Amino acid sequence: MCGIVGYVGQRPAVDVLLRGLRRLEYRGYDSAGVAFFRGSKIEIQKSEGKLENVEKLINQFPESAEARCGIGHTRWATHGKPTTQNAHPHRTGHVVLVHNGIIENYQEIKRDLVHRGHQPVSETDSELFGFLVFEKMESGKSLKTAVAESFREVTGACSVVVMSEKEPGTVVGVRNGSPLVAAVDPKGGVILASDAQPLLEYTREVVFLEHGDLVLGTSSGISFSDLKTGATVSRSTSVLDWSPAALDKQGYDHYMLKEIFEQPSAMVDTLNGLLDRASAESFPLAAQPAVELLNTAERIVIVACGTAWHASLMGKYWLEKWARVPVSVELASEFRYRDPAIDKRTLVIGVSQSGETADTLAVITELRKKGFPTIAVTNTRGSTLAREAQAAVFTNAGPEIGVAATKTFTVQMLTLLCFAAFLGKRRGQSADADEIFSQTLRLPHLLSGYLDVRSPLRQAIRETAKKLLNLRGFFFIGRGYCFPLALEAALKLKEIAYVHAEGYAAGELKHGPIAMIDQDIAVIVLAPNDAWREKTFSNLEEVKARGAQVLGIGNPRDESLRKVSHFWIPLPEMEIHESLIPFVLTPVIQLLSYEFAVLKGTDIDKPRNLAKSVTVE
Ligand code: M6R
């Protein structure tokens, strides 16, 4: 996902920018660039590929070491391919900017700009913002006013940092969704970035901008104002007094929390590895041995354990719907001792974060030896599973330290979604593929907009956990995509909060477990706006009538769900294809179990009796 750094002060700006961008590399990117003042002119150097390419370009400008003001960016392509032309910074006349996030109304803005005689040169939504600022500055407005007024014309969650040759030595940043952090450089000046990492080298005192904040930095100081009203606002400084261990956790109290918040970047890295990002196709799987195996599969068996099994169940919904291929999802520990009726046209996929889970490994090893086509989907390069399977596909979530699987669940789902959509396109069954693909590319941005430690969503989850804490038991129910999520939510709650929880297909409750329902039982109803919502709603009424404490989780505008539920967690507002809703719901159920565990005081990252990698059967 895109990373931003901006600097003005006494230090060599290009050095600050490049060091900062290095610290943001973990977010995933496919092009990069920096812009810096040479006298009163702004020089831009950018390139597709890695930051090294930009460094080589910069090395041709020894005078870049003199620059004291600049902005830098790592881009992960959503609108337009990962080319140098689409890389940031973008220039419009004297205005130069970097942008992180999505401008949702970019098509209308582009149409109006072209109508007014402008010619954008990139395929990005970001460049358009520069035209808006440029026009306003040309009519005599200051950079700050022009940025604020331009922002009022765009919709979508994003941040920008902008400079202009008309105001050398000033950087203006706005946060309206995607995070932006600012700090005063103790040597004089201001540094801005997408997260605190690039700032920590210079100071521990940082300001996390709020949504709708504008920050103006010069070598003599920093000021904040409200984007809408223009009024000056004061923002308190957080002192990131992080020990080396906390620094490793980047300030989060637990690895699990950090890993929940890392899901957007884990998605970016996974998509970068899976897809051919230069292709104009939707869901273009990069050429690799697994693709041929997928293409020829007449039937698919997925084997996995625990959370990976839940991700696989989700994969079945997409694979069957789009690729029209029969899929069975098997618990590896059961499958390995069965005598399953499968033939060599059946592709066997083993899904495992660690790639070392004994049962999953045993199935793949044995079937591969018998000549079945096998694919490993794993987060661990060099793992035994990756070596044993005929082909390996890697989920690039980065190391997951918390025993509870969080970000690896998301990227396992994402990988299976890409398999399903890719096959669906090949087999002519996926009518919405283009739309789903463009939304998939935007998902990490959308999720990072609401996955914020201080977000109202997190507060709502925490407050709800407090109210439910002392109940006797918990049922998570859902239909369709929400069924595997219900299973995963219950597993998370059990493993880290040590409370009894079960996940059920909402329609199954009345076949037995409903007998347990009374006022000491919570039923957590996953009912987003999807094809199954009405049916799930009826199941909610059944348990409510029997006294259950009902927590509804659904669309923020679902008034009837809100009213009928005793407790209510609205999902973040976003227009999204229903097949992608699991990615929005996942962090919510993870955070719910996390908050329970915090209240219970359990050992969240190392829950009792559990191991991260289960290498025994
Ligand atoms: O490494 P794997 O994905 O194969 O691990 C499978 C399960 O052991 C794992 O998902 C386990 O259920 C986690 N503790 C869940 O959080």
XYZ file of C-alpha atoms and ligand atoms in Angstrom:
633
model
C 0.000 0.000 0.000
C 1.214 3.467 -0.708
C 3.653 5.140 1.670
C 4.205 8.869 2.029
C 7.076 10.871 3.486
C 7.384 14.658 3.472
C 10.142 16.786 4.950
C 11.134 20.395 5.381
C 13.924 21.514 7.717
C 17.666 21.666 8.183
C 18.606 18.135 7.166
C 19.331 16.897 3.647
C 15.746 16.304 2.550
C 16.400 13.586 -0.020
C 18.232 11.503 2.551
C 15.334 11.870 5.012
C 12.858 10.900 2.290
C 14.742 7.833 1.106
C 15.388 6.581 4.634
C 11.720 7.117 5.453
C 10.545 5.313 2.341
C 12.789 2.384 3.239
C 10.987 2.116 6.548
C 7.680 2.063 4.697
C 8.748 -0.632 2.260
C 7.058 -3.264 4.415
C 3.704 -1.866 3.225
C 4.320 -3.242 -0.243
C 4.736 -1.155 -3.409
C 5.516 -1.429 -7.076
C 6.941 1.998 -7.932
C 8.534 4.842 -6.017
C 9.641 8.438 -6.372
C 10.843 11.593 -4.666
C 10.482 15.293 -5.409
C 12.780 17.935 -3.935
C 13.491 21.621 -4.274
C 16.508 22.662 -6.368
C 16.456 26.345 -5.633
C 12.912 27.439 -6.347
C 12.257 24.608 -8.809
C 11.057 21.130 -7.943
C 12.913 18.148 -9.363
C 11.080 14.804 -9.580
C 12.780 11.423 -9.865
C 10.627 8.326 -9.993
C 10.650 4.817 -11.326
C 8.682 1.614 -11.505
C 10.063 -1.185 -9.372
C 12.115 -0.804 -6.233
C 13.454 2.189 -4.373
C 16.969 1.316 -5.575
C 15.933 2.488 -9.033
C 15.076 5.896 -7.633
C 18.333 6.047 -5.679
C 20.282 5.413 -8.885
C 18.459 8.279 -10.574
C 19.099 10.589 -7.631
C 22.805 9.738 -7.638
C 23.032 11.514 -10.977
C 22.091 14.745 -9.144
C 24.844 15.443 -6.582
C 23.168 18.787 -5.892
C 20.156 16.877 -4.518
C 22.123 16.715 -1.247
C 21.517 20.470 -0.913
C 17.717 20.133 -0.912
C 16.001 20.890 2.394
C 12.405 20.266 1.390
C 10.766 17.396 -0.473
C 8.185 14.634 -0.635
C 8.510 10.942 -1.411
C 6.228 8.045 -2.146
C 6.013 4.315 -2.607
C 3.012 3.414 -4.769
C 0.933 0.305 -4.917
C -1.081 0.543 -8.105
C -4.850 0.641 -7.928
C -5.874 3.094 -10.666
C -3.507 2.458 -13.553
C -0.585 0.079 -13.965
C 2.648 0.188 -11.930
C 4.593 2.264 -14.465
C 7.000 5.163 -14.046
C 4.425 7.523 -15.513
C 1.868 6.488 -12.920
C 4.413 6.619 -10.085
C 4.245 9.539 -7.641
C 5.081 12.387 -7.151
C 2.821 13.904 -9.805
C 3.298 17.374 -11.196
C 0.728 19.857 -12.456
C 2.582 23.057 -13.357
C 4.126 24.331 -10.154
C 2.188 21.878 -7.965
C 3.690 18.520 -6.978
C 1.948 15.916 -4.835
C 1.908 12.450 -3.402
C -1.270 10.637 -2.493
C -2.310 7.550 -0.555
C -5.817 6.143 -0.860
C -8.666 6.372 -3.299
C -10.406 9.322 -4.906
C -13.790 7.768 -5.514
C -15.268 10.470 -7.730
C -12.174 10.625 -9.947
C -14.147 9.976 -13.107
C -16.353 13.042 -12.609
C -13.323 15.127 -11.628
C -11.419 13.980 -14.699
C -14.341 14.711 -16.994
C -14.657 18.246 -15.597
C -10.890 18.854 -15.807
C -10.718 17.698 -19.410
C -13.727 19.870 -20.143
C -11.786 22.826 -18.711
C -8.885 22.044 -21.069
C -6.541 20.045 -18.802
C -4.691 16.956 -19.978
C -3.747 14.475 -17.229
C -0.745 12.423 -18.321
C -1.070 9.447 -15.973
C -3.818 6.902 -15.456
C -4.040 7.706 -11.747
C -6.763 9.312 -9.701
C -4.008 11.016 -7.678
C -2.737 13.286 -10.433
C -6.181 14.870 -10.763
C -5.924 16.348 -7.305
C -2.910 18.373 -8.439
C -4.978 20.031 -11.158
C -7.553 21.128 -8.614
C -4.855 22.662 -6.418
C -3.133 24.248 -9.414
C -6.316 25.922 -10.649
C -6.985 27.403 -7.228
C -3.442 28.664 -6.775
C -3.596 30.226 -10.228
C -6.620 32.180 -9.060
C -4.470 33.627 -6.265
C -5.060 31.270 -3.372
C -2.319 30.064 -1.042
C -1.143 26.466 -1.185
C -2.893 25.734 2.101
C -6.229 27.198 1.004
C -5.995 25.583 -2.420
C -5.364 22.154 -0.904
C -8.206 22.530 1.599
C -10.674 23.717 -1.032
C -9.635 20.977 -3.448
C -10.140 18.364 -0.799
C -13.725 19.422 -0.379
C -14.319 18.399 -4.005
C -13.110 14.825 -3.618
C -14.772 11.860 -2.002
C -12.987 8.787 -0.695
C -10.563 7.910 2.058
C -7.130 9.312 1.320
C -4.182 11.441 2.404
C -2.092 13.826 0.334
C 1.080 15.815 0.813
C 1.587 18.718 -1.567
C 4.293 21.289 -2.418
C 4.337 24.175 -4.876
C 7.135 26.115 -6.579
C 5.132 29.203 -5.691
C 5.722 28.503 -1.986
C 9.166 26.911 -1.675
C 9.881 25.406 1.721
C 6.281 24.547 2.579
C 4.657 21.134 2.712
C 0.931 20.758 3.217
C -0.583 17.448 4.227
C -4.163 16.294 4.696
C -5.493 13.234 6.372
C -8.961 12.159 5.348
C -8.947 8.431 5.812
C -5.533 6.933 5.192
C -3.274 7.637 8.183
C -0.804 10.507 8.335
C 1.582 11.209 11.212
C 3.538 14.434 11.757
C 6.425 15.475 13.990
C 8.566 18.490 14.640
C 12.194 17.750 13.832
C 14.242 18.692 16.924
C 16.820 20.178 14.551
C 14.122 22.463 13.133
C 11.513 21.568 10.570
C 8.733 19.075 10.114
C 8.463 15.498 8.952
C 5.277 13.775 7.791
C 4.694 10.129 6.969
C 2.044 7.462 6.544
C 3.008 5.900 9.845
C 5.330 6.657 12.730
C 8.236 4.480 11.577
C 10.065 7.084 9.456
C 9.734 9.677 12.230
C 11.232 7.622 15.028
C 14.753 8.097 13.778
C 14.455 11.810 14.603
C 11.964 12.049 17.455
C 9.639 10.060 19.690
C 7.102 12.897 19.895
C 4.584 12.515 17.116
C 1.107 13.741 16.253
C -1.369 11.277 14.770
C -3.537 13.448 12.546
C -7.295 13.048 12.909
C -9.628 12.581 9.975
C -10.199 15.955 8.341
C -6.961 17.526 9.611
C -4.704 19.686 7.485
C -1.098 20.105 8.554
C 1.236 22.822 7.316
C 4.964 22.413 7.807
C 7.812 24.857 7.241
C 11.358 24.991 8.545
C 10.115 27.190 11.362
C 7.265 25.018 12.594
C 4.025 23.143 12.253
C 0.345 24.087 12.419
C -2.886 22.154 12.192
C -6.274 23.240 10.912
C -9.674 21.813 10.234
C -10.094 20.953 6.592
C -13.722 22.026 6.434
C -13.731 25.235 8.443
C -10.097 26.275 8.065
C -10.006 26.986 11.827
C -6.741 26.302 13.626
C -6.913 23.186 15.785
C -4.505 21.958 18.413
C -3.361 18.389 18.344
C -1.678 16.697 21.231
C 1.630 14.941 20.879
C 1.979 11.244 21.619
C 5.301 10.229 23.076
C 6.214 6.900 21.557
C 8.277 5.652 24.411
C 8.835 2.302 22.823
C 11.251 -0.223 24.246
C 13.148 -2.325 21.706
C 10.458 -5.010 22.166
C 7.678 -2.472 21.753
C 9.452 -1.030 18.772
C 9.298 -4.478 17.321
C 5.578 -4.429 18.018
C 5.527 -0.893 16.597
C 3.817 0.393 19.705
C 0.984 -2.121 19.705
C 0.314 -3.855 23.008
C 0.400 -7.273 21.394
C 1.652 -8.849 18.213
C -1.877 -10.022 17.548
C -3.140 -6.459 17.492
C -0.269 -5.364 15.268
C -0.974 -8.238 12.928
C -4.683 -7.427 12.753
C -3.710 -3.898 11.726
C -1.185 -5.187 9.214
C -3.861 -6.898 7.166
C -4.053 -4.227 4.460
C -0.313 -4.425 3.773
C -0.375 -8.233 3.963
C -3.037 -8.125 1.251
C -0.933 -5.823 -0.907
C 2.135 -8.034 -0.647
C 0.131 -11.138 -1.350
C -1.504 -9.634 -4.420
C 1.886 -8.393 -5.634
C 3.232 -11.930 -5.473
C 0.178 -13.592 -6.955
C -0.721 -11.336 -9.830
C 0.962 -10.065 -12.930
C 0.527 -6.405 -12.010
C 1.513 -5.170 -15.442
C -1.379 -6.968 -17.087
C -4.541 -5.135 -18.047
C -6.591 -8.282 -17.355
C -8.512 -8.711 -14.145
C -7.169 -11.366 -11.760
C -4.114 -12.081 -13.943
C -2.323 -14.818 -11.995
C 1.419 -14.455 -12.557
C 2.854 -17.320 -14.590
C 3.879 -20.097 -12.216
C 3.542 -23.886 -12.071
C 0.377 -23.719 -9.948
C -1.529 -21.982 -12.736
C -1.368 -24.971 -15.047
C -2.509 -27.260 -12.232
C -5.453 -24.986 -11.514
C -6.381 -24.762 -15.159
C -6.657 -28.490 -15.623
C -8.418 -29.334 -12.355
C -11.793 -31.000 -12.733
C -12.347 -31.196 -9.013
C -10.569 -29.602 -6.056
C -9.959 -30.915 -2.559
C -8.590 -28.427 -0.045
C -6.994 -29.789 3.116
C -6.158 -27.653 6.119
C -6.479 -27.306 9.891
C -7.880 -24.671 12.222
C -8.040 -21.176 10.838
C -6.600 -22.300 7.519
C -9.538 -24.697 7.233
C -11.945 -21.808 7.741
C -10.211 -19.786 5.033
C -10.472 -22.812 2.784
C -14.201 -23.129 3.456
C -14.555 -19.531 2.323
C -12.561 -20.406 -0.794
C -15.073 -23.116 -1.621
C -17.862 -20.532 -1.882
C -15.928 -18.484 -4.441
C -14.492 -21.431 -6.374
C -17.831 -23.132 -6.785
C -19.685 -19.940 -7.609
C -17.279 -18.552 -10.176
C -15.197 -21.443 -11.462
C -18.060 -23.971 -11.290
C -15.627 -26.593 -10.089
C -16.696 -29.014 -7.350
C -14.714 -28.325 -4.186
C -14.533 -30.256 -0.957
C -12.797 -28.776 2.050
C -11.339 -31.356 4.378
C -9.909 -31.353 7.866
C -6.457 -32.755 7.200
C -6.497 -34.836 10.372
C -9.632 -36.636 9.189
C -8.830 -36.824 5.512
C -5.461 -38.508 5.985
C -7.010 -41.534 7.642
C -10.014 -41.815 5.334
C -10.141 -43.666 2.107
C -11.351 -40.812 -0.046
C -12.748 -41.501 -3.506
C -10.696 -39.113 -5.614
C -9.010 -39.532 -8.976
C -5.993 -37.928 -10.618
C -8.092 -35.171 -12.170
C -8.594 -33.906 -8.633
C -6.271 -31.104 -7.610
C -5.348 -31.229 -3.918
C -4.503 -27.906 -2.291
C -2.913 -27.805 1.155
C -3.421 -24.484 2.942
C -1.140 -23.751 5.877
C 0.371 -20.602 7.329
C 3.408 -22.421 8.714
C 3.724 -25.039 6.008
C 4.712 -27.442 8.772
C 1.360 -28.593 10.155
C 1.791 -32.353 10.448
C -1.645 -33.424 9.230
C -1.770 -31.109 6.233
C 1.756 -32.055 5.316
C 1.005 -35.777 5.546
C -1.903 -35.504 3.109
C 0.034 -33.496 0.553
C 3.152 -35.656 0.777
C 1.239 -38.871 0.403
C -0.976 -37.737 -2.459
C 1.911 -36.139 -4.308
C 3.791 -39.430 -4.085
C 0.744 -41.197 -5.497
C 0.808 -38.849 -8.469
C -2.005 -36.444 -7.594
C -1.528 -32.835 -8.625
C -0.827 -30.848 -5.439
C -0.432 -27.177 -4.566
C 0.765 -25.716 -1.266
C -0.648 -22.358 -0.236
C 1.620 -21.217 2.568
C 3.093 -18.153 4.184
C 6.469 -19.771 4.734
C 9.043 -19.990 1.974
C 11.250 -23.013 2.339
C 8.658 -24.810 4.488
C 8.289 -28.545 4.137
C 4.828 -28.161 2.612
C 6.181 -25.813 -0.044
C 8.873 -28.339 -0.908
C 6.638 -31.405 -0.813
C 3.834 -30.093 -3.027
C 4.173 -30.083 -6.785
C 3.765 -26.308 -6.818
C 3.782 -23.677 -4.089
C 1.925 -20.369 -3.921
C 3.038 -17.977 -1.212
C 0.866 -15.686 0.835
C 3.113 -12.752 1.659
C 1.741 -11.766 5.052
C 5.194 -11.433 6.602
C 5.992 -13.115 9.917
C 3.000 -13.794 12.133
C 4.212 -13.898 15.717
C 0.908 -14.084 17.592
C -0.198 -17.683 17.952
C -3.687 -16.742 16.827
C -3.762 -16.596 13.053
C -5.086 -13.237 11.872
C -3.416 -11.685 8.838
C -2.605 -15.115 7.438
C -6.330 -15.973 7.487
C -7.035 -12.916 5.371
C -4.343 -13.626 2.804
C -5.312 -17.281 2.569
C -8.856 -16.156 1.730
C -7.477 -13.605 -0.702
C -5.373 -16.215 -2.505
C -8.324 -18.545 -2.893
C -10.471 -15.648 -4.081
C -7.879 -14.920 -6.786
C -7.757 -18.595 -7.796
C -11.545 -18.643 -8.036
C -11.870 -15.436 -10.019
C -8.993 -16.399 -12.327
C -10.567 -19.775 -13.068
C -13.984 -18.201 -13.352
C -12.690 -15.877 -16.068
C -11.009 -18.746 -17.882
C -14.199 -20.742 -17.752
C -16.409 -17.807 -18.659
C -18.403 -17.883 -15.427
C -17.436 -14.743 -13.610
C -19.492 -11.900 -14.989
C -18.502 -9.374 -12.313
C -14.766 -10.195 -12.396
C -13.615 -6.761 -13.603
C -15.593 -4.928 -10.958
C -14.566 -7.341 -8.205
C -10.933 -7.016 -9.285
C -10.882 -3.253 -9.140
C -12.573 -3.395 -5.739
C -10.068 -6.012 -4.555
C -7.205 -3.711 -5.450
C -8.859 -0.932 -3.504
C -9.649 -3.044 -0.457
C -6.320 -2.553 1.352
C -6.794 1.215 1.134
C -10.373 0.985 2.339
C -9.447 -1.289 5.209
C -6.542 0.873 6.305
C -8.962 3.800 6.387
C -10.985 2.178 9.170
C -8.342 -0.054 10.760
C -7.012 2.605 13.010
C -6.104 2.094 16.657
C -8.186 5.101 17.584
C -11.113 4.411 15.290
C -14.708 4.623 16.528
C -15.111 1.048 15.313
C -12.480 -0.175 17.747
C -14.103 1.808 20.573
C -17.489 0.271 19.740
C -15.994 -3.218 19.764
C -14.267 -2.609 23.084
C -17.432 -1.245 24.733
C -19.463 -4.179 23.450
C -16.933 -6.707 24.724
C -17.216 -5.130 28.202
C -20.973 -5.607 28.192
C -20.895 -9.226 27.048
C -17.900 -10.341 29.045
C -19.642 -12.230 31.820
C -22.160 -14.194 29.808
C -22.021 -17.979 29.960
C -21.445 -18.757 26.307
C -21.309 -17.345 22.830
C -22.734 -18.425 19.509
C -21.592 -16.758 16.305
C -24.082 -17.327 13.514
C -24.084 -16.450 9.832
C -25.034 -17.779 6.440
C -23.158 -17.889 3.169
C -19.792 -16.160 3.481
C -20.609 -15.431 7.096
C -20.696 -19.120 8.029
C -16.917 -19.705 7.755
C -16.477 -16.348 9.492
C -18.737 -17.492 12.334
C -16.531 -20.560 12.752
C -13.390 -18.451 12.713
C -14.833 -15.904 15.165
C -15.675 -18.659 17.639
C -12.232 -20.230 17.298
C -10.544 -16.873 17.932
C -12.640 -16.230 21.023
C -11.941 -19.693 22.408
C -8.230 -19.689 21.782
C -7.288 -16.284 23.112
C -10.031 -15.427 25.614
C -10.637 -18.975 26.865
C -14.409 -18.600 26.768
C -16.809 -21.092 25.316
C -17.930 -20.111 21.865
C -19.379 -21.907 18.894
C -19.782 -20.955 15.280
C -22.896 -22.129 13.514
C -24.569 -21.840 10.176
C -27.508 -19.683 11.209
C -29.996 -22.162 9.758
C -28.572 -25.002 11.847
C -29.208 -23.493 15.245
C -32.734 -24.779 15.456
C -31.523 -28.340 14.921
C -30.225 -28.658 18.429
C -28.144 -25.826 19.897
C -31.159 -23.546 20.262
C -31.992 -25.618 23.348
C -29.059 -23.902 25.061
C -30.323 -20.404 24.455
C -31.298 -18.345 27.489
C -30.520 -14.879 28.834
C -26.965 -15.877 29.758
C -26.021 -16.747 26.206
C -24.900 -14.223 23.618
C -25.703 -14.803 19.976
C -23.506 -12.754 17.697
C -25.259 -12.391 14.390
C -23.127 -11.693 11.313
C -25.672 -10.140 8.976
C -24.113 -7.732 6.473
C -26.061 -6.632 3.422
C -25.710 -9.731 1.324
C -27.954 -12.309 -0.294
C -28.401 -14.164 2.996
C -29.233 -11.224 5.269
C -33.025 -11.762 5.367
C -32.708 -15.421 6.301
C -30.144 -14.680 8.980
C -32.435 -11.982 10.330
C -35.192 -14.564 10.851
C -32.760 -16.756 12.794
C -31.898 -13.755 14.929
C -35.569 -13.335 15.827
C -35.786 -17.002 16.811
C -32.971 -16.725 19.343
C -34.107 -13.361 20.602
C -37.563 -14.775 21.307
C -35.842 -17.385 23.474
C -34.033 -14.822 25.572
C -30.577 -14.642 23.953
C -28.519 -11.489 24.286
C -28.164 -10.518 20.644
C -25.197 -8.653 19.203
C -25.914 -7.585 15.618
C -23.033 -6.860 13.264
C -24.145 -5.431 9.956
C -24.451 -2.569 7.562
C -24.340 0.831 9.342
C -27.611 1.811 7.690
C -29.412 -1.396 8.673
C -31.854 0.216 11.096
C -33.976 -2.898 11.551
C -30.954 -4.973 12.503
C -29.770 -2.282 14.881
C -33.207 -1.979 16.521
C -33.783 -5.673 16.988
C -30.306 -6.284 18.469
C -29.520 -5.678 22.137
C -25.979 -4.719 21.153
C -24.832 -3.380 17.843
C -21.574 -3.028 15.953
C -22.015 -1.236 12.622
C -19.539 -2.233 9.942
C -17.626 0.602 8.300
C -19.582 2.336 5.588
C -18.371 1.114 2.219
C -19.930 0.189 -1.094
C -18.519 -3.203 -1.803
C -19.345 -6.319 -3.790
C -20.885 -8.888 -1.450
C -18.188 -11.447 -2.208
C -15.627 -9.096 -0.617
C -17.568 -8.482 2.597
C -15.599 -11.215 4.444
C -12.513 -8.991 4.261
C -14.382 -6.180 6.000
C -15.906 -8.418 8.663
C -12.729 -10.315 9.473
C -10.912 -7.559 11.418
C -14.127 -6.892 13.347
C -14.425 -10.451 14.631
C -10.702 -10.565 15.331
C -10.824 -7.331 17.316
C -13.834 -8.575 19.245
C -11.945 -11.633 20.468
C -8.878 -9.478 21.108
C -10.837 -7.051 23.321
C -12.373 -9.963 25.227
C -8.923 -11.377 25.833
C -7.613 -7.994 27.033
C -10.484 -7.807 29.512
C -9.859 -11.374 30.629
C -6.150 -10.666 31.028
C -5.029 -13.743 29.100
C -1.654 -14.241 27.479
C -2.860 -13.052 24.100
C 0.187 -13.708 21.969
C 0.937 -17.051 23.577
C -2.355 -18.568 24.677
C -2.054 -21.505 27.034
C -1.767 -24.996 25.590
C -1.248 -23.772 22.028
C 1.705 -23.767 19.662
C 2.130 -21.582 16.618
C 3.077 -24.492 14.467
C 1.467 -27.856 15.156
C 4.071 -30.306 13.953
C 2.621 -33.324 15.741
C -0.587 -35.065 14.760
O 0.178 -23.280 10.149
P -1.198 -23.667 9.807
O -1.967 -22.660 9.029
O -1.247 -25.004 9.102
O -1.912 -23.895 11.191
C -3.188 -24.449 11.265
C -3.767 -24.249 12.634
O -2.970 -24.885 13.594
C -3.890 -22.783 13.004
O -4.652 -22.086 12.062
C -4.521 -22.625 14.377
O -5.855 -23.024 14.329
C -4.388 -21.197 14.881
N -4.061 -21.204 16.262
C -5.629 -20.408 14.757
O -5.509 -19.138 15.243
